[in-house]
XYZ file of C-alpha atoms in Angstrom:
427
model
C 36.946 6.574 -70.200
C 34.729 5.927 -67.260
C 34.329 8.495 -64.554
C 35.289 7.846 -60.920
C 32.677 6.392 -58.645
C 30.584 9.044 -56.949
C 31.294 11.768 -59.539
C 29.224 12.906 -62.495
C 30.459 13.602 -65.983
C 31.591 17.106 -65.113
C 33.990 15.869 -62.453
C 31.884 16.973 -59.517
C 30.821 14.486 -56.848
C 27.161 13.609 -56.411
C 26.611 15.569 -53.183
C 24.857 18.900 -53.396
C 26.879 22.047 -53.060
C 25.825 25.430 -51.872
C 26.137 28.640 -53.837
C 29.672 29.123 -52.571
C 30.828 25.759 -53.880
C 31.062 24.041 -50.511
C 29.569 20.626 -49.942
C 26.546 20.699 -47.659
C 26.969 17.866 -45.151
C 24.212 15.296 -44.750
C 22.721 15.991 -48.195
C 22.612 13.731 -51.230
C 20.852 10.541 -52.091
C 21.243 8.971 -48.681
C 21.134 11.931 -46.338
C 18.581 14.228 -47.850
C 15.802 13.232 -45.451
C 17.923 13.721 -42.346
C 19.049 17.148 -43.498
C 15.500 18.156 -44.255
C 14.477 17.232 -40.756
C 17.413 18.927 -39.040
C 17.727 22.088 -41.129
C 15.401 24.988 -40.259
C 12.623 25.704 -42.696
C 13.361 28.643 -44.987
C 10.794 30.134 -47.305
C 11.925 30.663 -50.862
C 10.877 33.819 -52.722
C 7.371 33.476 -54.013
C 6.572 30.454 -51.838
C 4.368 30.203 -48.732
C 6.245 29.534 -45.468
C 5.430 26.279 -43.687
C 2.924 26.661 -40.854
C 4.237 25.379 -37.488
C 2.275 22.653 -35.711
C -0.300 24.018 -33.282
C 0.715 23.882 -29.638
C -1.450 21.678 -27.387
C -4.061 23.441 -25.375
C -3.892 23.840 -21.629
C -6.673 21.290 -21.226
C -4.757 18.739 -23.308
C -1.577 19.298 -21.309
C -3.495 18.881 -18.054
C -5.109 15.687 -19.361
C -1.738 14.244 -20.369
C -0.333 15.136 -16.950
C -3.160 13.339 -15.163
C -3.097 10.265 -17.406
C -1.216 7.473 -15.672
C 2.039 6.662 -17.493
C 3.750 3.303 -17.683
C 5.739 2.702 -14.488
C 9.509 3.112 -14.733
C 12.261 3.524 -12.193
C 12.144 7.302 -12.661
C 8.400 7.784 -12.064
C 7.795 4.959 -9.572
C 5.428 5.844 -6.772
C 6.883 6.323 -3.307
C 6.289 3.279 -1.092
C 5.191 5.501 1.784
C 2.343 6.872 -0.345
C 0.836 3.408 -0.643
C 1.016 2.880 3.104
C -0.580 6.244 3.858
C -3.375 5.461 1.413
C -3.970 2.046 3.000
C -3.816 3.426 6.538
C -6.390 6.044 5.566
C -8.732 3.284 4.427
C -8.002 1.380 7.642
C -8.885 4.436 9.746
C -12.134 4.764 7.813
C -12.894 1.089 8.486
C -12.239 1.553 12.194
C -14.927 4.253 12.375
C -17.839 2.090 11.234
C -19.410 -1.312 11.694
C -21.813 -0.990 8.776
C -21.164 -4.104 6.643
C -22.117 -2.258 3.457
C -19.492 0.438 4.040
C -16.915 -2.154 5.099
C -17.610 -4.134 1.937
C -17.216 -0.942 -0.097
C -13.813 -0.298 1.516
C -12.731 -3.859 0.687
C -13.940 -3.399 -2.886
C -12.008 -0.136 -3.290
C -8.819 -1.695 -1.924
C -9.228 -4.779 -4.099
C -9.819 -2.758 -7.263
C -6.725 -0.627 -6.707
C -4.617 -3.713 -5.999
C -5.881 -5.437 -9.146
C -5.167 -2.350 -11.240
C -1.728 -1.409 -9.913
C 0.029 -4.414 -8.424
C 3.023 -6.027 -10.121
C 4.133 -9.657 -10.359
C 6.619 -9.272 -7.474
C 6.485 -11.882 -4.672
C 5.034 -9.436 -2.154
C 2.232 -8.493 -4.577
C 0.783 -12.002 -4.296
C 0.072 -11.731 -0.591
C -3.202 -9.824 -0.959
C -5.239 -13.001 -1.420
C -3.730 -14.446 1.748
C -4.851 -11.395 3.725
C -8.378 -11.731 2.320
C -8.504 -15.357 3.446
C -7.139 -14.332 6.832
C -9.912 -11.750 7.135
C -12.574 -14.359 6.390
C -11.003 -16.635 8.991
C -11.165 -13.812 11.546
C -14.894 -13.322 10.886
C -15.569 -17.045 11.288
C -13.486 -17.206 14.461
C -15.305 -14.214 15.951
C -18.658 -15.862 15.283
C -17.495 -19.131 16.857
C -16.318 -17.318 19.977
C -19.677 -15.591 20.245
C -21.564 -18.865 19.832
C -19.570 -20.935 22.323
C -18.589 -18.246 24.858
C -21.748 -16.189 24.776
C -22.283 -12.478 24.234
C -23.672 -9.626 26.357
C -25.964 -8.621 23.502
C -29.595 -9.375 24.467
C -31.633 -11.128 21.863
C -35.204 -12.239 21.315
C -34.726 -14.421 18.217
C -33.442 -17.756 19.494
C -31.537 -19.838 16.943
C -30.532 -22.858 19.045
C -29.358 -23.773 22.525
C -26.021 -25.423 23.343
C -25.316 -27.474 26.458
C -24.027 -25.046 29.068
C -20.957 -25.945 31.121
C -21.324 -25.080 34.834
C -18.604 -22.751 36.101
C -17.544 -21.842 39.669
C -18.768 -18.737 41.450
C -15.574 -16.763 40.817
C -16.239 -17.026 37.055
C -19.523 -15.166 37.155
C -20.257 -13.288 33.961
C -18.523 -15.937 31.840
C -20.402 -18.831 30.315
C -19.669 -21.659 27.909
C -22.607 -22.718 25.789
C -26.192 -21.711 26.380
C -28.617 -19.727 24.246
C -27.552 -18.494 20.841
C -29.597 -15.673 19.369
C -29.614 -14.055 15.963
C -28.751 -10.682 17.484
C -25.503 -11.868 19.048
C -24.428 -13.691 15.870
C -25.120 -10.593 13.773
C -23.173 -8.422 16.216
C -20.246 -10.856 15.986
C -20.360 -10.693 12.188
C -20.259 -6.884 12.263
C -17.385 -6.843 14.738
C -15.395 -9.487 12.855
C -15.943 -7.741 9.512
C -14.448 -4.575 10.966
C -11.237 -6.357 11.987
C -11.126 -8.264 8.704
C -11.318 -5.003 6.749
C -8.376 -3.616 8.719
C -6.329 -6.687 7.819
C -7.291 -6.427 4.155
C -6.211 -2.766 4.046
C -2.825 -3.745 5.470
C -2.637 -6.508 2.880
C -3.306 -3.983 0.114
C -0.366 -1.853 1.270
C 1.817 -4.952 1.519
C 0.898 -5.940 -2.042
C 1.505 -2.510 -3.592
C 4.525 -1.111 -1.705
C 8.030 -2.433 -2.257
C 9.356 -3.253 1.254
C 12.987 -2.685 0.253
C 12.244 0.793 -1.102
C 10.152 1.581 1.950
C 13.071 0.635 4.163
C 15.360 2.922 2.180
C 13.041 5.821 2.937
C 13.002 5.269 6.700
C 14.826 7.814 8.888
C 18.358 6.874 9.831
C 17.482 6.678 13.509
C 15.214 3.706 12.821
C 17.838 1.502 11.221
C 17.605 -1.153 13.941
C 13.840 -1.337 13.695
C 14.172 -1.255 9.904
C 15.851 -4.657 9.804
C 13.027 -6.156 11.866
C 10.479 -4.437 9.631
C 12.039 -5.945 6.500
C 12.015 -9.413 8.048
C 8.366 -8.992 9.079
C 7.181 -7.512 5.772
C 8.947 -10.090 3.603
C 7.891 -13.075 5.703
C 4.257 -13.193 4.533
C 4.992 -12.717 0.777
C 7.765 -15.312 0.858
C 5.486 -17.713 2.681
C 2.782 -17.287 0.036
C 5.350 -17.864 -2.724
C 6.611 -21.038 -1.058
C 3.057 -22.356 -0.653
C 2.377 -21.915 -4.376
C 5.701 -23.528 -5.291
C 5.257 -26.552 -3.017
C 1.650 -27.119 -4.047
C 2.689 -27.059 -7.709
C 5.467 -29.549 -7.022
C 3.080 -31.882 -5.189
C 0.540 -31.637 -7.975
C 3.169 -32.554 -10.576
C 4.143 -35.576 -8.478
C 0.538 -36.719 -8.245
C 0.211 -36.012 -4.553
C -2.842 -34.335 -2.971
C -2.628 -30.609 -2.293
C -5.641 -30.337 0.008
C -6.601 -31.813 3.314
C -5.091 -31.813 6.765
C -2.270 -34.191 5.874
C -1.121 -32.098 2.920
C -1.212 -28.939 5.038
C 0.927 -30.575 7.706
C 3.454 -31.774 5.134
C 3.674 -28.358 3.457
C 3.557 -26.203 6.601
C 7.021 -26.849 8.018
C 8.982 -26.368 4.741
C 6.980 -23.212 4.036
C 7.691 -21.628 7.415
C 11.348 -22.619 7.282
C 11.885 -21.310 3.746
C 10.103 -17.998 4.365
C 12.073 -17.365 7.549
C 15.379 -18.225 5.875
C 14.724 -15.784 3.038
C 13.764 -12.998 5.408
C 16.847 -13.565 7.560
C 18.992 -13.650 4.410
C 17.701 -10.206 3.462
C 18.584 -8.857 6.894
C 22.036 -10.485 6.752
C 22.754 -8.969 3.333
C 21.779 -5.545 4.678
C 24.136 -5.967 7.611
C 26.943 -7.147 5.295
C 26.581 -3.992 3.212
C 27.061 -1.800 6.264
C 23.438 -0.961 6.921
C 23.203 0.380 10.450
C 26.735 1.706 10.760
C 26.819 4.406 13.440
C 28.997 7.417 14.130
C 30.035 9.006 17.415
C 27.864 11.842 18.694
C 28.030 13.740 22.003
C 26.234 12.293 24.997
C 24.011 15.360 25.290
C 22.699 14.793 21.757
C 21.905 11.170 22.571
C 20.008 12.117 25.719
C 18.085 14.854 23.912
C 17.218 12.409 21.152
C 15.891 9.858 23.628
C 13.808 12.448 25.479
C 12.292 13.877 22.302
C 11.555 10.495 20.748
C 10.058 8.965 23.886
C 8.090 12.091 24.731
C 6.835 12.369 21.183
C 5.628 8.767 21.144
C 3.861 9.242 24.468
C 2.231 12.408 23.132
C 1.074 10.562 20.006
C -0.450 7.781 22.113
C -2.208 10.232 24.452
C -3.425 12.378 21.551
C -4.748 9.340 19.670
C -6.631 8.235 22.777
C -8.081 11.721 23.118
C -9.317 11.682 19.525
C -10.919 8.266 19.947
C -12.562 9.102 23.272
C -15.536 11.432 23.332
C -14.338 13.373 26.399
C -10.831 13.965 25.052
C -11.649 15.688 21.781
C -10.480 19.058 23.131
C -6.909 18.117 24.045
C -6.436 15.180 21.650
C -5.515 17.083 18.500
C -3.043 19.571 20.093
C -1.352 16.783 22.028
C -1.115 14.650 18.906
C 0.463 17.532 16.968
C 2.990 18.246 19.720
C 3.876 14.569 19.918
C 4.451 14.370 16.172
C 6.721 17.421 16.212
C 8.753 16.056 19.134
C 9.073 12.631 17.509
C 10.187 14.125 14.188
C 12.791 16.272 15.966
C 14.066 13.214 17.841
C 14.334 11.202 14.652
C 16.221 14.016 12.948
C 18.742 14.175 15.770
C 19.005 10.394 15.922
C 19.739 10.266 12.223
C 23.079 11.978 12.869
C 24.365 8.729 14.374
C 23.745 6.797 11.169
C 26.384 7.185 8.456
C 24.963 5.972 5.179
C 24.391 7.141 1.644
C 21.281 6.747 -0.467
C 21.585 5.741 -4.080
C 18.852 7.314 -6.184
C 16.501 8.139 -3.291
C 12.773 7.989 -3.893
C 11.090 11.371 -4.127
C 7.579 12.486 -3.401
C 6.067 13.564 -6.687
C 2.639 14.921 -7.515
C 1.219 11.437 -8.003
C 2.545 10.281 -4.631
C 0.829 13.221 -2.963
C -2.424 12.407 -4.777
C -2.333 8.773 -3.681
C -1.468 9.561 -0.065
C -3.912 12.464 0.020
C -6.789 10.314 -1.198
C -6.348 7.986 1.782
C -6.161 10.920 4.190
C -9.315 12.435 2.685
C -11.212 9.164 3.115
C -10.157 8.959 6.779
C -11.071 12.591 7.520
C -14.458 12.362 5.816
C -15.348 9.161 7.658
C -14.342 10.683 10.998
C -16.486 13.681 10.151
C -19.385 11.383 9.202
C -19.526 10.071 12.772
C -20.726 13.527 13.822
C -23.753 13.749 11.515
C -24.632 10.086 10.796
C -23.613 7.919 13.763
C -26.645 5.634 13.445
C -25.913 4.850 9.801
C -22.234 4.097 10.497
C -23.031 1.903 13.513
C -26.284 0.064 12.760
C -27.936 -1.580 15.716
C -28.762 -5.248 16.061
C -31.534 -4.898 18.670
C -34.097 -4.954 17.176
C -33.007 -6.775 14.037
C -32.950 -4.486 11.010
C -31.209 -4.463 7.655
C -28.326 -1.942 7.476
C -28.712 1.049 5.180
C -26.070 2.496 2.886
C -25.511 6.197 3.730
C -24.839 8.217 0.599
C -22.217 10.743 1.756
C -19.967 8.245 3.612
C -20.160 5.915 0.605
C -19.086 8.711 -1.742
C -16.215 9.601 0.590
C -14.949 6.013 0.426
C -14.957 6.161 -3.379
C -12.263 8.845 -3.150
C -9.925 5.955 -2.364
C -10.140 4.903 -6.031
C -7.873 7.789 -7.046
C -4.681 5.611 -7.109
C -6.281 3.345 -9.725
C -6.240 6.282 -12.170
C -3.199 8.402 -11.248
C -0.593 5.847 -10.133
C 1.813 4.638 -12.846
C 0.644 1.479 -14.592
C 2.951 -1.559 -14.287
C 4.334 -2.817 -17.569
C 2.701 -6.229 -17.255
C -0.666 -4.631 -16.392
C -1.220 -1.848 -18.962
């Protein structure tokens, strides 16, 4: 007579039993491995106990903490950190006209963008800002050539026909002598402005505008809608240009030339503006900007603090930029920041809104933002001990030199390329 399935000849089932006769759950032919993993290790008499795995050293734990992980929603970098990093590079660019240092700043920004940008629409706008910067340099040179320059020069390149102007327009000329010194000065000046634009483009390519808007203080909800429209206009325009050029190429139509630009320009501007306005309309439909009633005294105090703080920031910034205002610039800037922050905190009481999964400043966000601040501070400090290297002269003509310490301070801006989380499509 055959035995029942799952039992041996003695009438016991195939699962192991303990000494007391009870069945040990999870054991047997199919569950032995899982039980071995879950049950604690016990040393039998006469056998050597298993040695636990060695714990990682402090150096290994620190290395793992500094290694950039794959970006997820939980460890995503704060959008404000990217903007602070980019603004720090922009401040550094505003303190020099040395083309070698400006090129180094552009290279640092470009490397970080290439290493940490995603495939989002706004991430594709960096190339447009680079082209805009080159256009600014060319336009600055053209203005210098056709409208003249106060820079004296001894190396004549060519002479343009000069347009006679009336007596009340003295000091302004159209045409005339064009020297190598004035063209070089125009290149330096245009490269400075182009670098500022490229730094802004780097922030626009790396920071999510929607998440940045979510982090704005509640008192700035009205300006936040305008900011979203402005920050999404350029990326949407770049996306529409790529889409329309691809469609024209598939239809066998030319994608270059003045005629193609005129045919693409209007649909691109219209589509980008419609998308930006649609974002603002969806925010308004979801109740963004809803206000609550607050006493009149709180509103007046908020206005005084905010306006006074902004005026203090403007006056303090002017003091820091001017040589004679270095003594009062920093205290006035600090007082203005405190007053503005207090005004924004009070103004936020009027805005009734909730934040779903708010972005938090983690250690990596502080490292990214701090690297930009360090670059700005070191470049400002470099103006005190190496002003000639940061602002090379054009009279007489001389090749610019690369100062070592300012160049090393700019390389601090590469920190985000190693500590920021890596996007999934760019491991």
